[in-house]
Amino acid sequence: MLYIIANPFAGRGRSKGVVEEAEKVLQARGAEYVIKWTEEPKQATQLARQALEMGYDTIVACGGDGTVNEVAAALVGTDAKLGILAGGTGNDYMKGNGIPKDMEQSIDTLLRGNTRKCDVGVINGRTFLNVTACGINMDLVEVSIGIKKYFTGLIAYVLSVLAVLRRFRMKRVRIGLDGGEAKPYNIVVCNINNAEFFAGGMNPTPGADPTDGLFNVAIVHDCSRLKVLFMLPKYVKGKHVLMKDICDYVTAGELVIESEEEIPFEVDGERGPVCKPDQPLHITMLPGAIRVVVP
């Protein structure tokens, strides 16, 4: 039996329609299922823990990457299976695992129950499945939300970039990899990814594999505003990693990030920890710590 935890606010309310569509397919397949709707932030984790206590072995998150993150937080280190339905706007972790968005294919994937063990990241005690990041990419995502209310496509993208560049300033940090000596950077953007995609399909870490036990780390640094303008379209498609003069692209199982100022990080599409002068970020990997239902 599937235990489905759905966020009614995910995808700007899109998840409600997704659940209705899922129910039609589940009923047509004669499948047994339970649906629980979240009513407040972080409740998905609580509901997932309750599902574990009741003996459910396949717990499905229907929402965006933030909802998936909350459900997964309860399943890390257990034998339970994490299923995913595309209820958000980006659904990047699904894409990074090759999970189909088509509803009939998604339901059939869940009912077959095939899994693979995926890695889980931890940043200052908080788990994440897909990505933690900081820099201009976060500004770009936040600004574009407002602009996309009035414009779409290329026009929305260009306007978002111009708005962000007006206030653009590099951040001074030190980043240590796998216990090595910390290296200073003036960063434009830093992505620490488990899987390839984030922010609705951007590909900052091409080739990232959520089962290899390593983070793919892309650090874009030391750019003028003009060079940032040239770099961003490449960043969206994963081509920025070829710009060796401004991008370090490496893999690591552990990172320590220090900063002389407060720098907010995102975690799976939600606000995450803040790197502070007296509070560095420690990022570690839990290899194969969660079972994800895949085709």
Short mmCIF file of C-alpha atoms in Angstrom, two decimals:
data_model
loop_
_atom_site.label_atom_id
_atom_site.label_comp_id
_atom_site.label_asym_id
_atom_site.label_seq_id
_atom_site.Cartn_x
_atom_site.Cartn_y
_atom_site.Cartn_z
CA MET A 1 0.00 0.00 0.00
CA LEU A 2 1.22 3.49 -0.86
CA TYR A 3 1.21 6.21 1.78
CA ILE A 4 1.08 9.53 -0.10
CA ILE A 5 2.02 12.77 1.63
CA ALA A 6 0.91 15.77 -0.44
CA ASN A 7 1.62 19.47 -0.02
CA PRO A 8 -1.44 21.45 -1.22
CA PHE A 9 0.65 24.61 -1.70
CA ALA A 10 3.39 23.03 -3.85
CA GLY A 11 3.62 24.16 -7.45
CA ARG A 12 1.39 27.13 -6.62
CA GLY A 13 -1.45 24.73 -5.90
CA ARG A 14 -0.67 22.42 -8.83
CA SER A 15 -0.25 19.44 -6.51
CA LYS A 16 -4.01 19.27 -5.86
CA GLY A 17 -4.63 18.46 -9.52
CA VAL A 18 -1.71 16.02 -9.49
CA VAL A 19 -3.25 14.08 -6.61
CA GLU A 20 -6.63 13.94 -8.36
CA GLU A 21 -4.96 12.57 -11.49
CA ALA A 22 -2.93 10.10 -9.42
CA GLU A 23 -6.06 8.79 -7.70
CA LYS A 24 -7.73 8.06 -11.04
CA VAL A 25 -4.75 6.00 -12.18
CA LEU A 26 -4.38 4.24 -8.82
CA GLN A 27 -8.05 3.29 -8.83
CA ALA A 28 -7.79 2.05 -12.41
CA ARG A 29 -4.85 -0.13 -11.32
CA GLY A 30 -6.79 -1.44 -8.30
CA ALA A 31 -4.05 -0.18 -6.00
CA GLU A 32 -4.42 0.45 -2.28
CA TYR A 33 -3.31 3.86 -1.05
CA VAL A 34 -3.71 6.49 1.65
CA ILE A 35 -3.42 10.26 1.09
CA LYS A 36 -2.42 12.71 3.81
CA TRP A 37 -2.30 16.47 3.17
CA THR A 38 0.16 18.69 4.99
CA GLU A 39 -1.22 21.76 6.74
CA GLU A 40 1.96 23.49 7.86
CA PRO A 41 5.72 23.59 7.14
CA LYS A 42 7.78 20.56 8.22
CA GLN A 43 4.65 18.48 8.81
CA ALA A 44 5.60 16.11 6.00
CA THR A 45 8.46 14.80 8.14
CA GLN A 46 6.08 14.13 11.02
CA LEU A 47 3.58 12.36 8.75
CA ALA A 48 6.34 10.21 7.27
CA ARG A 49 7.48 9.16 10.74
CA GLN A 50 3.90 8.22 11.61
CA ALA A 51 3.68 6.18 8.41
CA LEU A 52 6.84 4.30 9.40
CA GLU A 53 5.38 3.56 12.83
CA MET A 54 2.23 2.19 11.17
CA GLY A 55 4.32 -0.17 9.05
CA TYR A 56 4.08 1.42 5.60
CA ASP A 57 7.10 0.59 3.45
CA THR A 58 6.52 2.92 0.47
CA ILE A 59 6.02 6.55 1.41
CA VAL A 60 5.36 8.92 -1.48
CA ALA A 61 6.08 12.65 -1.51
CA CYS A 62 3.81 14.74 -3.75
CA GLY A 63 5.13 18.27 -3.94
CA GLY A 64 8.28 20.11 -4.90
CA ASP A 65 11.85 19.33 -3.88
CA GLY A 66 11.17 20.90 -0.47
CA THR A 67 8.37 18.41 0.23
CA VAL A 68 10.53 15.53 -0.99
CA ASN A 69 13.27 16.75 1.36
CA GLU A 70 10.89 16.76 4.34
CA VAL A 71 9.60 13.25 3.69
CA ALA A 72 13.11 11.94 3.07
CA ALA A 73 14.31 13.35 6.40
CA ALA A 74 12.22 10.70 8.17
CA LEU A 75 13.35 7.84 5.92
CA VAL A 76 17.13 8.27 5.96
CA GLY A 77 18.78 5.15 7.33
CA THR A 78 15.59 3.04 7.23
CA ASP A 79 14.48 0.28 4.85
CA ALA A 80 11.43 2.29 3.74
CA LYS A 81 11.12 3.33 0.10
CA LEU A 82 10.84 6.97 -0.96
CA GLY A 83 8.43 7.45 -3.87
CA ILE A 84 7.96 10.77 -5.66
CA LEU A 85 5.10 12.32 -7.62
CA ALA A 86 5.71 15.52 -9.58
CA GLY A 87 3.71 18.06 -7.57
CA GLY A 88 6.11 21.01 -7.68
CA THR A 89 7.25 23.52 -10.26
CA GLY A 90 10.79 22.23 -10.80
CA ASN A 91 10.83 18.59 -9.65
CA ASP A 92 14.59 18.58 -10.11
CA TYR A 93 15.38 15.57 -7.94
CA MET A 94 12.93 13.48 -9.95
CA LYS A 95 14.65 14.52 -13.15
CA GLY A 96 18.06 13.74 -11.69
CA ASN A 97 16.90 10.19 -10.93
CA GLY A 98 15.16 9.59 -14.26
CA ILE A 99 11.71 9.33 -12.66
CA PRO A 100 8.96 10.04 -15.23
CA LYS A 101 6.51 12.92 -14.79
CA ASP A 102 3.83 11.23 -16.90
CA MET A 103 1.23 10.12 -14.36
CA GLU A 104 0.59 6.60 -15.65
CA GLN A 105 4.32 5.93 -15.88
CA SER A 106 4.86 7.46 -12.41
CA ILE A 107 2.19 5.28 -10.80
CA ASP A 108 3.45 2.15 -12.53
CA THR A 109 6.95 2.98 -11.28
CA LEU A 110 5.64 3.28 -7.71
CA LEU A 111 3.66 0.04 -7.92
CA ARG A 112 6.61 -1.94 -9.28
CA GLY A 113 8.66 -0.66 -6.35
CA ASN A 114 12.12 -0.94 -7.87
CA THR A 115 14.64 1.04 -5.85
CA ARG A 116 18.21 2.20 -5.79
CA LYS A 117 20.20 3.43 -2.83
CA CYS A 118 20.83 7.15 -3.13
CA ASP A 119 23.21 9.40 -1.23
CA VAL A 120 22.09 11.98 1.31
CA GLY A 121 23.93 15.20 2.09
CA VAL A 122 24.09 16.79 5.53
CA ILE A 123 24.74 20.51 6.09
CA ASN A 124 25.20 21.49 9.74
CA GLY A 125 22.92 18.66 10.79
CA ARG A 126 20.23 19.22 8.15
CA THR A 127 19.78 16.57 5.48
CA PHE A 128 19.34 17.22 1.77
CA LEU A 129 18.84 15.01 -1.26
CA ASN A 130 19.58 17.25 -4.20
CA VAL A 131 21.53 20.46 -3.60
CA THR A 132 22.79 23.13 -1.29
CA ALA A 133 23.96 26.35 -2.91
CA CYS A 134 24.64 30.05 -2.50
CA GLY A 135 25.33 33.09 -4.65
CA ILE A 136 23.83 34.82 -7.64
CA ASN A 137 21.77 31.77 -8.62
CA MET A 138 19.66 32.21 -5.48
CA ASP A 139 19.15 35.89 -6.30
CA LEU A 140 18.18 34.97 -9.85
CA VAL A 141 15.55 32.46 -8.75
CA GLU A 142 14.00 34.85 -6.22
CA VAL A 143 13.87 37.80 -8.62
CA SER A 144 12.45 35.72 -11.46
CA ILE A 145 9.44 34.66 -9.36
CA GLY A 146 8.12 38.23 -9.41
CA ILE A 147 9.06 38.92 -13.02
CA LYS A 148 7.40 35.72 -14.30
CA LYS A 149 4.06 37.06 -13.12
CA TYR A 150 4.23 39.48 -16.05
CA PHE A 151 6.70 37.99 -18.55
CA THR A 152 7.72 34.52 -19.72
CA GLY A 153 10.51 32.79 -21.60
CA LEU A 154 13.59 34.66 -22.77
CA ILE A 155 12.21 38.09 -21.85
CA ALA A 156 11.67 37.00 -18.24
CA TYR A 157 15.16 35.51 -18.09
CA VAL A 158 16.87 38.64 -19.48
CA LEU A 159 14.97 40.96 -17.14
CA SER A 160 15.81 38.77 -14.16
CA VAL A 161 19.52 38.77 -15.04
CA LEU A 162 19.60 42.56 -15.45
CA ALA A 163 17.82 43.08 -12.12
CA VAL A 164 20.25 40.79 -10.30
CA LEU A 165 23.36 42.31 -11.87
CA ARG A 166 22.42 45.75 -10.56
CA ARG A 167 23.07 44.57 -6.99
CA PHE A 168 25.64 41.88 -7.75
CA ARG A 169 28.61 41.53 -5.40
CA MET A 170 30.96 38.59 -4.99
CA LYS A 171 31.20 36.82 -1.63
CA ARG A 172 34.53 36.14 0.07
CA VAL A 173 34.80 32.57 1.39
CA ARG A 174 37.27 29.80 2.13
CA ILE A 175 36.39 26.27 1.00
CA GLY A 176 38.12 23.12 2.20
CA LEU A 177 37.56 19.77 0.46
CA ASP A 178 37.93 16.34 2.08
CA GLY A 179 40.01 17.61 4.99
CA GLY A 180 42.43 19.55 2.79
CA GLU A 181 43.62 23.10 3.25
CA ALA A 182 40.90 25.70 2.71
CA LYS A 183 41.22 27.73 -0.49
CA PRO A 184 40.07 31.37 -0.68
CA TYR A 185 37.50 32.37 -3.29
CA ASN A 186 35.59 35.43 -4.38
CA ILE A 187 32.50 33.48 -5.36
CA VAL A 188 29.76 34.36 -7.80
CA VAL A 189 27.93 31.08 -7.24
CA CYS A 190 28.65 27.81 -5.48
CA ASN A 191 26.65 24.64 -6.12
CA ILE A 192 27.12 21.48 -4.06
CA ASN A 193 24.96 18.90 -5.80
CA ASN A 194 24.02 15.28 -5.37
CA ALA A 195 22.10 15.15 -8.66
CA GLU A 196 22.43 17.24 -11.80
CA PHE A 197 19.50 19.64 -11.85
CA PHE A 198 18.18 22.46 -9.70
CA ALA A 199 16.01 25.61 -9.81
CA GLY A 200 13.60 24.24 -12.38
CA GLY A 201 15.98 22.50 -14.78
CA MET A 202 19.26 24.42 -14.53
CA ASN A 203 22.25 22.09 -14.82
CA PRO A 204 25.08 23.56 -12.72
CA THR A 205 26.76 20.19 -12.08
CA PRO A 206 26.67 18.11 -15.28
CA GLY A 207 27.25 14.43 -14.69
CA ALA A 208 26.38 14.49 -10.98
CA ASP A 209 25.32 11.03 -9.84
CA PRO A 210 23.15 10.65 -6.68
CA THR A 211 24.57 7.15 -6.08
CA ASP A 212 28.34 7.67 -6.32
CA GLY A 213 28.99 8.82 -2.74
CA LEU A 214 30.34 12.20 -3.84
CA PHE A 215 29.13 15.77 -4.23
CA ASN A 216 29.73 17.55 -7.52
CA VAL A 217 30.94 21.03 -6.60
CA ALA A 218 30.86 23.95 -9.05
CA ILE A 219 32.50 27.16 -7.82
CA VAL A 220 32.24 30.17 -10.14
CA HIS A 221 34.57 32.91 -8.97
CA ASP A 222 36.28 36.22 -9.80
CA CYS A 223 33.93 37.59 -12.48
CA SER A 224 33.15 41.10 -13.63
CA ARG A 225 29.49 41.97 -14.25
CA LEU A 226 30.09 41.60 -17.97
CA LYS A 227 31.60 38.16 -17.55
CA VAL A 228 28.71 37.11 -15.28
CA LEU A 229 26.31 38.17 -18.04
CA PHE A 230 28.24 35.96 -20.46
CA MET A 231 28.51 33.08 -17.98
CA LEU A 232 24.87 32.74 -16.85
CA PRO A 233 23.42 31.26 -20.07
CA LYS A 234 26.21 28.67 -19.97
CA TYR A 235 25.50 27.98 -16.29
CA VAL A 236 21.87 27.12 -17.07
CA LYS A 237 23.03 24.47 -19.57
CA GLY A 238 26.05 23.19 -17.63
CA LYS A 239 28.60 24.68 -20.03
CA HIS A 240 30.10 27.05 -17.45
CA VAL A 241 32.30 24.20 -16.16
CA LEU A 242 34.34 24.54 -19.36
CA MET A 243 35.31 28.11 -18.38
CA LYS A 244 38.38 26.98 -16.44
CA ASP A 245 39.55 30.51 -15.62
CA ILE A 246 36.45 31.26 -13.56
CA CYS A 247 35.03 27.85 -12.61
CA ASP A 248 36.47 25.13 -10.40
CA TYR A 249 34.52 21.89 -10.92
CA VAL A 250 35.44 19.07 -8.55
CA THR A 251 34.01 16.16 -6.56
CA ALA A 252 34.25 15.74 -2.81
CA GLY A 253 32.71 13.79 0.03
CA GLU A 254 33.13 16.51 2.64
CA LEU A 255 33.37 20.31 2.61
CA VAL A 256 33.98 23.06 5.13
CA ILE A 257 32.96 26.60 4.14
CA GLU A 258 34.07 29.68 6.09
CA SER A 259 33.06 33.26 5.48
CA GLU A 260 33.88 36.76 6.71
CA GLU A 261 30.22 37.78 6.28
CA GLU A 262 26.79 36.19 6.53
CA ILE A 263 25.96 34.16 3.42
CA PRO A 264 22.60 32.34 3.18
CA PHE A 265 22.48 28.89 1.60
CA GLU A 266 19.52 27.12 0.07
CA VAL A 267 18.74 23.47 0.77
CA ASP A 268 16.61 21.59 -1.79
CA GLY A 269 14.83 24.77 -2.86
CA GLU A 270 14.20 26.06 0.67
CA ARG A 271 16.10 28.49 2.87
CA GLY A 272 18.94 26.72 4.61
CA PRO A 273 21.71 27.52 7.10
CA VAL A 274 23.60 30.82 7.03
CA CYS A 275 27.38 30.74 6.87
CA LYS A 276 28.70 33.22 9.47
CA PRO A 277 32.17 34.37 10.57
CA ASP A 278 31.83 32.37 13.80
CA GLN A 279 29.69 29.60 12.31
CA PRO A 280 31.21 27.74 9.34
CA LEU A 281 29.25 25.22 7.34
CA HIS A 282 30.17 21.54 7.54
CA ILE A 283 28.82 19.48 4.66
CA THR A 284 29.13 15.70 4.67
CA MET A 285 27.81 12.77 2.65
CA LEU A 286 25.85 9.73 3.80
CA PRO A 287 26.41 7.25 0.93
CA GLY A 288 23.42 5.11 -0.05
CA ALA A 289 21.42 6.26 2.98
CA ILE A 290 17.97 6.27 1.35
CA ARG A 291 16.05 3.93 -0.98
CA VAL A 292 14.41 5.83 -3.84
CA VAL A 293 11.78 4.24 -6.10
CA VAL A 294 12.98 4.48 -9.71
CA PRO A 295 11.93 2.97 -13.07
#
